[in-house]
GROMACS .gro file of C-alpha atoms in nm:
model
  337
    1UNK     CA    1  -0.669   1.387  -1.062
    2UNK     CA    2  -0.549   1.411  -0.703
    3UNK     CA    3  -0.770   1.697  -0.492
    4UNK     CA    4  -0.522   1.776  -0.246
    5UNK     CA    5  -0.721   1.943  -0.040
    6UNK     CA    6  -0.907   1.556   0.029
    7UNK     CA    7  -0.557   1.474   0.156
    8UNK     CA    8  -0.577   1.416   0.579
    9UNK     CA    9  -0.261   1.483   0.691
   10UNK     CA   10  -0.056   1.756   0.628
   11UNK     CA   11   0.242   1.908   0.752
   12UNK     CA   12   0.360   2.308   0.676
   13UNK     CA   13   0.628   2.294   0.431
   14UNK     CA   14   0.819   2.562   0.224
   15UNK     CA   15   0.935   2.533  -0.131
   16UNK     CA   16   1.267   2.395  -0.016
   17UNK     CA   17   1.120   2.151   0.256
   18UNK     CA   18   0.869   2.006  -0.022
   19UNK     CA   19   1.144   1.969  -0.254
   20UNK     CA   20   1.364   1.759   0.016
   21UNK     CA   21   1.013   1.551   0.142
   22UNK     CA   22   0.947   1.439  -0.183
   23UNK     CA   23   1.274   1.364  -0.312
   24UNK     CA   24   1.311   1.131   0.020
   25UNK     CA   25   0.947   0.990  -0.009
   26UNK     CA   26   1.007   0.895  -0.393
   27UNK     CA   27   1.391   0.713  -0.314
   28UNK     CA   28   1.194   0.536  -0.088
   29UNK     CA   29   0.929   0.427  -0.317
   30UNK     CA   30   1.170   0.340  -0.575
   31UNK     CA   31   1.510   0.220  -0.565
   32UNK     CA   32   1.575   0.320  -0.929
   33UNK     CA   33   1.561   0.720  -0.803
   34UNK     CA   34   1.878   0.895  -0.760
   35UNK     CA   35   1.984   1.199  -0.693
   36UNK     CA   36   2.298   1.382  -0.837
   37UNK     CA   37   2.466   1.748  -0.826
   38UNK     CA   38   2.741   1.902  -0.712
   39UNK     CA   39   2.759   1.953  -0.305
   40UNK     CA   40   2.417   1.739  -0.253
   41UNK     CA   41   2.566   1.508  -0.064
   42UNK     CA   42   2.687   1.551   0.320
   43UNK     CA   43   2.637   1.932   0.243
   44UNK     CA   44   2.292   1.939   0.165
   45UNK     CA   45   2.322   2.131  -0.177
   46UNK     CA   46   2.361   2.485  -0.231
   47UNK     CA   47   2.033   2.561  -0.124
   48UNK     CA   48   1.977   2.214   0.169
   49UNK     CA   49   1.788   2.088  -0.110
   50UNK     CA   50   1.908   1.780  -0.051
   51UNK     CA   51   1.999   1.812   0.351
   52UNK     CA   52   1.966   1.413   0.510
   53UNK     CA   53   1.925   1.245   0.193
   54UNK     CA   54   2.317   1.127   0.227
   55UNK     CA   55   2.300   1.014   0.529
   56UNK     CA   56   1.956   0.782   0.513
   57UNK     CA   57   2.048   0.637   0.145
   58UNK     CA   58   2.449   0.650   0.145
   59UNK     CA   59   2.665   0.762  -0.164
   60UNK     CA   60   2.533   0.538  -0.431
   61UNK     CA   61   2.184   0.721  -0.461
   62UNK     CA   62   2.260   1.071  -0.311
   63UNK     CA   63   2.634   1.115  -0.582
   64UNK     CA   64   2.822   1.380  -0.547
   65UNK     CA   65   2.941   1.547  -0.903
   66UNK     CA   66   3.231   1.746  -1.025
   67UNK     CA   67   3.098   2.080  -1.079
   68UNK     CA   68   3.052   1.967  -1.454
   69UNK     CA   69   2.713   2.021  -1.573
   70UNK     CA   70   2.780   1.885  -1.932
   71UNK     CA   71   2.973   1.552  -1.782
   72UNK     CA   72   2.642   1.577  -1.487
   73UNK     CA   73   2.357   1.570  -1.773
   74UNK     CA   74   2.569   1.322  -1.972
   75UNK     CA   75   2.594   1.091  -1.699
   76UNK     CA   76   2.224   1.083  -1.611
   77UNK     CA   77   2.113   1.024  -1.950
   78UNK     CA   78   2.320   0.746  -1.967
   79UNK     CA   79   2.158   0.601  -1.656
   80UNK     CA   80   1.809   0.688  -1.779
   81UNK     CA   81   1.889   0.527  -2.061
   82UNK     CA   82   1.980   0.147  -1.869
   83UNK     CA   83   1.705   0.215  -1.650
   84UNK     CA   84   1.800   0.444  -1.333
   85UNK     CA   85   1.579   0.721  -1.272
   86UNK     CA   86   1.820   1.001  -1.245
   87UNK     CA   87   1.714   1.376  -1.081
   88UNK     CA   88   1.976   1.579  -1.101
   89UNK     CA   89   2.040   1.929  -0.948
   90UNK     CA   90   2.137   2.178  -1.177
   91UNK     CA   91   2.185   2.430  -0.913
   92UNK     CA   92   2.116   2.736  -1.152
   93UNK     CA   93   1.908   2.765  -1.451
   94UNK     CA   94   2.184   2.991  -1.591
   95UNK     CA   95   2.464   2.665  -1.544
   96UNK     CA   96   2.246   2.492  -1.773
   97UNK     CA   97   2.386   2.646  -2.089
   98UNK     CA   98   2.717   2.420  -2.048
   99UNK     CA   99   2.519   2.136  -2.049
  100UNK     CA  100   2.353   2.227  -2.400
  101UNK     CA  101   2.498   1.956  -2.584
  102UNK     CA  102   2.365   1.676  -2.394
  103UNK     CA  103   2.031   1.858  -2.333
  104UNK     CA  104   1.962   1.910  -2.709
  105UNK     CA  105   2.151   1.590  -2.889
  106UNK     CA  106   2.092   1.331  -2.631
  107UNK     CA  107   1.797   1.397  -2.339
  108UNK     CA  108   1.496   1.606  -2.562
  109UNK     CA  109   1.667   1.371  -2.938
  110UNK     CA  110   1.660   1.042  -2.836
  111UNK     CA  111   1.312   1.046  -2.639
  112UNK     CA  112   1.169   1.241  -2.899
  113UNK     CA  113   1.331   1.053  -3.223
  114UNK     CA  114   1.245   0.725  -3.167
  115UNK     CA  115   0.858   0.848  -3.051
  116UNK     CA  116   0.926   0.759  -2.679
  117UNK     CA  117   0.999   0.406  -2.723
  118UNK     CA  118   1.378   0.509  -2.578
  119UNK     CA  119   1.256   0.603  -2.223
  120UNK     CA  120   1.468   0.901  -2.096
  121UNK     CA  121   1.367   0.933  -1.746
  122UNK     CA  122   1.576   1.197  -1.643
  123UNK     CA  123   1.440   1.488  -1.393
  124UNK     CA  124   1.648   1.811  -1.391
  125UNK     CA  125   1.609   2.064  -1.110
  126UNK     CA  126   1.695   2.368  -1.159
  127UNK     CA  127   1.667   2.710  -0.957
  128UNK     CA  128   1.585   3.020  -1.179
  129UNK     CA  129   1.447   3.363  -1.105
  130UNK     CA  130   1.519   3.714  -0.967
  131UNK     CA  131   1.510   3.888  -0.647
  132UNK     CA  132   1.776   3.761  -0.414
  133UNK     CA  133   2.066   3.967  -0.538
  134UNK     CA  134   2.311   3.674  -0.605
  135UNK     CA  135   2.597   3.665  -0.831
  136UNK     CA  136   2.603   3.729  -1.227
  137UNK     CA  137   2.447   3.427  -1.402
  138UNK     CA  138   2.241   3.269  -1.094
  139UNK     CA  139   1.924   3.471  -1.174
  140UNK     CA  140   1.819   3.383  -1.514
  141UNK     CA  141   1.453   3.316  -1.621
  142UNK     CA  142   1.535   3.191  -1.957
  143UNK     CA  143   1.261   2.951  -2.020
  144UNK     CA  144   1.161   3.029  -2.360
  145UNK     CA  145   1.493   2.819  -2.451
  146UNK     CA  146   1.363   2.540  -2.265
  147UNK     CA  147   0.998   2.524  -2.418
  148UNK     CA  148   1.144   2.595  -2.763
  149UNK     CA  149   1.297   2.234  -2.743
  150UNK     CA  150   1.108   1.966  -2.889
  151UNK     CA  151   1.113   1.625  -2.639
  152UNK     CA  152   1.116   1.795  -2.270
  153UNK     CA  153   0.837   1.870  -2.032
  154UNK     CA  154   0.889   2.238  -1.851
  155UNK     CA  155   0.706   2.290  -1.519
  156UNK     CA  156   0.741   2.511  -1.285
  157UNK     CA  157   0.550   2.522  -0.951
  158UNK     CA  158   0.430   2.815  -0.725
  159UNK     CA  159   0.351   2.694  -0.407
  160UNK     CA  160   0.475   2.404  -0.134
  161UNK     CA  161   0.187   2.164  -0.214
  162UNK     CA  162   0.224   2.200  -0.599
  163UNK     CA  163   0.577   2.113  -0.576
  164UNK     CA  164   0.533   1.781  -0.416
  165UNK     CA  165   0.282   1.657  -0.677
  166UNK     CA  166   0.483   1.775  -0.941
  167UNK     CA  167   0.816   1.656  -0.895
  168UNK     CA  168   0.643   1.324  -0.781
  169UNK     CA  169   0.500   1.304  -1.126
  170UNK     CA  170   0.799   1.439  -1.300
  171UNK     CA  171   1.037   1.140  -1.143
  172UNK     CA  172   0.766   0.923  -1.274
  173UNK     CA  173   0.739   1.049  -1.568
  174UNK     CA  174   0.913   0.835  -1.874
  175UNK     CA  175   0.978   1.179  -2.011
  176UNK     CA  176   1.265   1.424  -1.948
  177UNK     CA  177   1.137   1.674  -1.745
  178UNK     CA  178   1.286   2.052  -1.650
  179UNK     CA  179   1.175   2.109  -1.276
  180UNK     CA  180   1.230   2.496  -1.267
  181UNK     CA  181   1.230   2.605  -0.896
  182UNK     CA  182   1.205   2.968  -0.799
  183UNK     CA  183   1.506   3.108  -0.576
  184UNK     CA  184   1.261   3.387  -0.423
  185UNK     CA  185   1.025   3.145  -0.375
  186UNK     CA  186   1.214   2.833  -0.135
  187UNK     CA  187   1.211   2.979   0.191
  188UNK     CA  188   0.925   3.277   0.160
  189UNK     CA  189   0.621   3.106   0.291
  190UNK     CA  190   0.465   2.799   0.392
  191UNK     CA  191   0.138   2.655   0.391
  192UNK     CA  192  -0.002   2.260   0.475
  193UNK     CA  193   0.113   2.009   0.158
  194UNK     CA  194  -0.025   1.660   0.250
  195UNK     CA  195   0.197   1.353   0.421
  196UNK     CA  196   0.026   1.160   0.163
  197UNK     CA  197   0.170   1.007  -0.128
  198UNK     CA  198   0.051   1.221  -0.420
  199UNK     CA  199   0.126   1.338  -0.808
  200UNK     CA  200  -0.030   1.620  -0.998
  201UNK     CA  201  -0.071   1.592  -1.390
  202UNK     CA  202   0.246   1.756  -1.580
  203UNK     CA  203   0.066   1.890  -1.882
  204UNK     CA  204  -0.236   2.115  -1.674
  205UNK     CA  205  -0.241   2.443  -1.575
  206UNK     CA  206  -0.408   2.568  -1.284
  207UNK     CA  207  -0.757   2.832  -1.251
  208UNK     CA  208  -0.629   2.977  -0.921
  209UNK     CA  209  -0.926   3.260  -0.905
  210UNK     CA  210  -1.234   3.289  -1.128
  211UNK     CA  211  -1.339   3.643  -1.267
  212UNK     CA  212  -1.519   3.756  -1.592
  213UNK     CA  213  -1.357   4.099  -1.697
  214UNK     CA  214  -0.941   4.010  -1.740
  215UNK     CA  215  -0.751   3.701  -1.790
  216UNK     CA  216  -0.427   3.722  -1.647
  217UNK     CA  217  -0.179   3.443  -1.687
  218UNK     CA  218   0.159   3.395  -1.468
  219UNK     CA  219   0.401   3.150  -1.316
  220UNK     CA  220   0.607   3.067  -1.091
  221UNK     CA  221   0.689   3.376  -0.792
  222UNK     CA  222   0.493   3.617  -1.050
  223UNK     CA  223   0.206   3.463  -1.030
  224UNK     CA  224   0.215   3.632  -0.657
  225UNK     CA  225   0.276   3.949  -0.778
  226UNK     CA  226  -0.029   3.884  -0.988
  227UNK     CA  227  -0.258   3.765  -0.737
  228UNK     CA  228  -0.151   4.109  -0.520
  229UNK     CA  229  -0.196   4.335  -0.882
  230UNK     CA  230  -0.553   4.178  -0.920
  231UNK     CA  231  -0.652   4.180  -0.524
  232UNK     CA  232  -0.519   4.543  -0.570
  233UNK     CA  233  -0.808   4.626  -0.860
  234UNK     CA  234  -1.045   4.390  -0.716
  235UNK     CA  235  -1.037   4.609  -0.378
  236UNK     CA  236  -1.140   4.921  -0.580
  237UNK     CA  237  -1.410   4.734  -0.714
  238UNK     CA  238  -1.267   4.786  -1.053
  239UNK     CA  239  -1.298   4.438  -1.262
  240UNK     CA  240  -1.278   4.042  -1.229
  241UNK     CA  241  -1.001   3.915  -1.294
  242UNK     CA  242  -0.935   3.533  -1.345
  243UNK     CA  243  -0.618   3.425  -1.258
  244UNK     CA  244  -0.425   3.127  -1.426
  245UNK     CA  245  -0.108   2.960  -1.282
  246UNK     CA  246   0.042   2.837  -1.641
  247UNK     CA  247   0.256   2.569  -1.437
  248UNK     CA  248   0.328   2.341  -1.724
  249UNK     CA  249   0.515   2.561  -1.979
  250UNK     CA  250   0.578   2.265  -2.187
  251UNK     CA  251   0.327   2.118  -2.368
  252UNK     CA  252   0.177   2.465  -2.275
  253UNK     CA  253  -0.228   2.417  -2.169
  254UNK     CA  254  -0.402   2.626  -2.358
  255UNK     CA  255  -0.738   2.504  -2.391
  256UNK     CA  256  -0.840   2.658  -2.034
  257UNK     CA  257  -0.628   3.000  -2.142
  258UNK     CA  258  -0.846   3.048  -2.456
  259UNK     CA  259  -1.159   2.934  -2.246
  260UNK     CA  260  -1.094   3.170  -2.003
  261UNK     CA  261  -1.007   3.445  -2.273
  262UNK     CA  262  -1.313   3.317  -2.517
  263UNK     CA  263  -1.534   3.456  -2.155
  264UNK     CA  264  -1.344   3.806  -2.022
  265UNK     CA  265  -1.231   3.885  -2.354
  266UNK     CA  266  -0.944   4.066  -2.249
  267UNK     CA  267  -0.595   3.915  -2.137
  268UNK     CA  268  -0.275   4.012  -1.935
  269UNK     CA  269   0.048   3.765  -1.972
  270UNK     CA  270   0.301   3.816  -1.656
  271UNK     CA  271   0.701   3.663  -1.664
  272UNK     CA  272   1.029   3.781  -1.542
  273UNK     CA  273   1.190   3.636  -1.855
  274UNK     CA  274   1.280   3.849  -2.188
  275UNK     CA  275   0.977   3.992  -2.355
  276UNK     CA  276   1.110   3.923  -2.701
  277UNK     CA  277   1.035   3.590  -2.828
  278UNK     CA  278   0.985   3.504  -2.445
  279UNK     CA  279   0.647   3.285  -2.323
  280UNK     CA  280   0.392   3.511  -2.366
  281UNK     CA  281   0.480   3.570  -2.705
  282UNK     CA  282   0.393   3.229  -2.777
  283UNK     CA  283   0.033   3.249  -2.566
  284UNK     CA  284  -0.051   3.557  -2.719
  285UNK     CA  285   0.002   3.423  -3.058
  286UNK     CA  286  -0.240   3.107  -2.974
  287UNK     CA  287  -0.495   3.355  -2.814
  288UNK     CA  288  -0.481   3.567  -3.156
  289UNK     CA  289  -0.482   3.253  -3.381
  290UNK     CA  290  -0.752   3.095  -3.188
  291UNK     CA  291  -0.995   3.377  -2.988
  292UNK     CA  292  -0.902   3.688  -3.166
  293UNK     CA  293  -1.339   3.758  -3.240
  294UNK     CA  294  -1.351   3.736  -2.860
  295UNK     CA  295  -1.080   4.007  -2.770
  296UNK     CA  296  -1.217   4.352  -2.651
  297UNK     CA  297  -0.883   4.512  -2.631
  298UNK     CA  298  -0.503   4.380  -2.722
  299UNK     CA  299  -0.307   4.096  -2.551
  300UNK     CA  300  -0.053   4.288  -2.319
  301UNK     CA  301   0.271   4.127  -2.173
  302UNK     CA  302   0.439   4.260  -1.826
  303UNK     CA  303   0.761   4.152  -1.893
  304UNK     CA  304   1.152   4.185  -1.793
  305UNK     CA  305   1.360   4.418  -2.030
  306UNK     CA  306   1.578   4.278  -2.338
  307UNK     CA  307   1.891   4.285  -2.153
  308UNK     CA  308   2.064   4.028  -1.954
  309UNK     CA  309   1.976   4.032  -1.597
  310UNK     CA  310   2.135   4.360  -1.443
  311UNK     CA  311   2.348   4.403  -1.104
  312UNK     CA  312   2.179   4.385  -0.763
  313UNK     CA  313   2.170   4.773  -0.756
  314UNK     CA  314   1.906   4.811  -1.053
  315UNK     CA  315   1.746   4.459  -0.970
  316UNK     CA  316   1.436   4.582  -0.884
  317UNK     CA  317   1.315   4.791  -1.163
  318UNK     CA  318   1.430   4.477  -1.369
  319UNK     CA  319   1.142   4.259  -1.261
  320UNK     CA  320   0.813   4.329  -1.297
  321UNK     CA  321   0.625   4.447  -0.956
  322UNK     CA  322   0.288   4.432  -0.871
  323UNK     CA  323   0.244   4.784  -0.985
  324UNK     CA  324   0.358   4.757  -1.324
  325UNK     CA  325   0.132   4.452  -1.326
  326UNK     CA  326  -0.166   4.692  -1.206
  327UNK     CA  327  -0.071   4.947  -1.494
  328UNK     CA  328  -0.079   4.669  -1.772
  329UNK     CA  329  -0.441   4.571  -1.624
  330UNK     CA  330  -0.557   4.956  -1.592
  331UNK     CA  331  -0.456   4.969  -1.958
  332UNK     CA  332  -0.618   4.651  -2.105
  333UNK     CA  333  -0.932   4.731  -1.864
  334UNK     CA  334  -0.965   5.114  -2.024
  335UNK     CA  335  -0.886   5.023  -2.420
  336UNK     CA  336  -1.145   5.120  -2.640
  337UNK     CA  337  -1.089   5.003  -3.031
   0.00000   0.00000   0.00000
């Protein structure tokens, strides 16, 4: 595995600059990547995602769409399919949905019917997420859908230098792969992410702090709220908390989640998306099934509400915040059976 850290050279990127330097360093690697979406061309994408890609590779690798996402997925599979390596820009996780058809029957079917010997090698970005106040339907977290589908890797990254080795590995990848990238998260910091031409494995999750009294397991911009919650308790000298970036949602990692759990015994799960039926759901079921003698108090999940994402006005009390975070780890911390 790549230690990025070992890298030389680096250069400070955010999200949105590490998405547009690898993109550029892979179509020049291989002349088999392309990249589609509506408005990525001369404009850059709705988010510059794609700003000077047109311009150094021309229209026939940087293809402007209709604003079609069913016709957009189709299309890509179909190149995947003769041997293109398509990445496609979904602009918003909650567009997605009119591209269900193709997602389900063709992309995750085909790769996974025939055992991956039909090679699918489709990357779809996609922005998902609270916290900027956008329009209706351009802040969903609704990856539970995604992982529930049999045939498609899920990752999601939380910082610069993860999102280079990642999306270099997921345009690699022979598998379909959902690039979820957090809207909060393009332009809110930066940090050095290596010159160097690097991937990062798709199916590992990530021990970003080491503790011994809580597990506590985010992704994506919560896993920042989480780091704050913990730093938070860790100032008052209150616990150890490990912390666990579950980038790869799909196949989830759970050995090192149950590892972690099997030593601190006690576990919070952090996600903007639905709590019913939503992620942690799933990890707290494995963590029952699999290190229940080990637990000295329930599972707990901070979670968004059961609602569909609300209007900018009640936003905030939508997502969880580092101090609801704090009050799910005071809880876990202070159970007694």
């Amino acid at each position: 595995m790549t230690r990025i850290n070992e890298l030389p050279v680096t250069e400070e990127m955010n999200l949105v600059t590490a998405v547009t330097h690898t993109l550029r360093q892979e179509m020049q690697r291989d002349p088999s990547v392309r990249v589609m979406g509506y408005d990525i061309g001369p404009i850059g994408g709705v988010f510059r995602a794609t700003e000077g890609l047109f311009d150094e590779f021309g229209p026939d690798r940087v293809i402007d769409t209709p604003l079609s996402e069913n016709g957009l997925l189709g299309v890509a599979v179909g190149m995947a399919i003769r041997g293109e390596r398509p990445v496609i820009e979904m602009q918003f996780l909650g567009f997605m949905y009119n591209a269900w058809g193709q997602f389900i029957y063709n992309l995750a079917n085909l790769h996974q019917k025939t055992g991956g010997a039909m090679k699918v090698p489709v990357t779809i970005r996609a922005t998902f997420g609270g916290g900027i106040k956008p329009l209706p339907f351009h802040s969903e977290s609704t990856e539970a859908y995604l992982m529930h589908t049999p045939g498609v890797r899920v990752v999601c990254p939380s910082t610069p230098a993860q999102t280079k080795g990642l999306l270099a590995a997921a345009i690699r990848s022979d598998d379909p792969v959902i690039f979820l990238e957090h809207t909060k998260m393009y332009r809110a910091f930066r940090e050095p992410v290596p010159v160097a031409d690097y991937t990062l494995p798709l199916d590992k999750c990530r021990v970003v702090q080491e503790g011994s009294d809580l597990t506590l397991i985010a992704w994506g911009n919560m896993l920042h709220y989480a780091i704050a919650a913990a730093a938070d308790v860790a100032a008052k000298g209150n616990a150890s908390i490990e912390i666990i970036d579950m980038c790869s949602l799909a196949p989830l990692d759970v050995a090192p989640v149950l590892a972690s759990v099997k030593k601190t015994g006690r576990c919070v799960i952090v996600h903007e998306a639905r709590r019913t039926a939503g992620p942690g759901a799933e990890i707290s079921a494995l963590i029952n099934e699999y290190a229940l003698e080990y637990l000295k108090a329930p599972v707990k999940r901070v979670t968004a509400f059961d609602v569909f994402f609300p209007e900018n006005q009640i936003e905030d009390a939508y997502l969880p915040s580092s101090q609801r975070i704090k009050a799910g780890i005071d809880a876990v911390l202070s159970y007694q059976f």
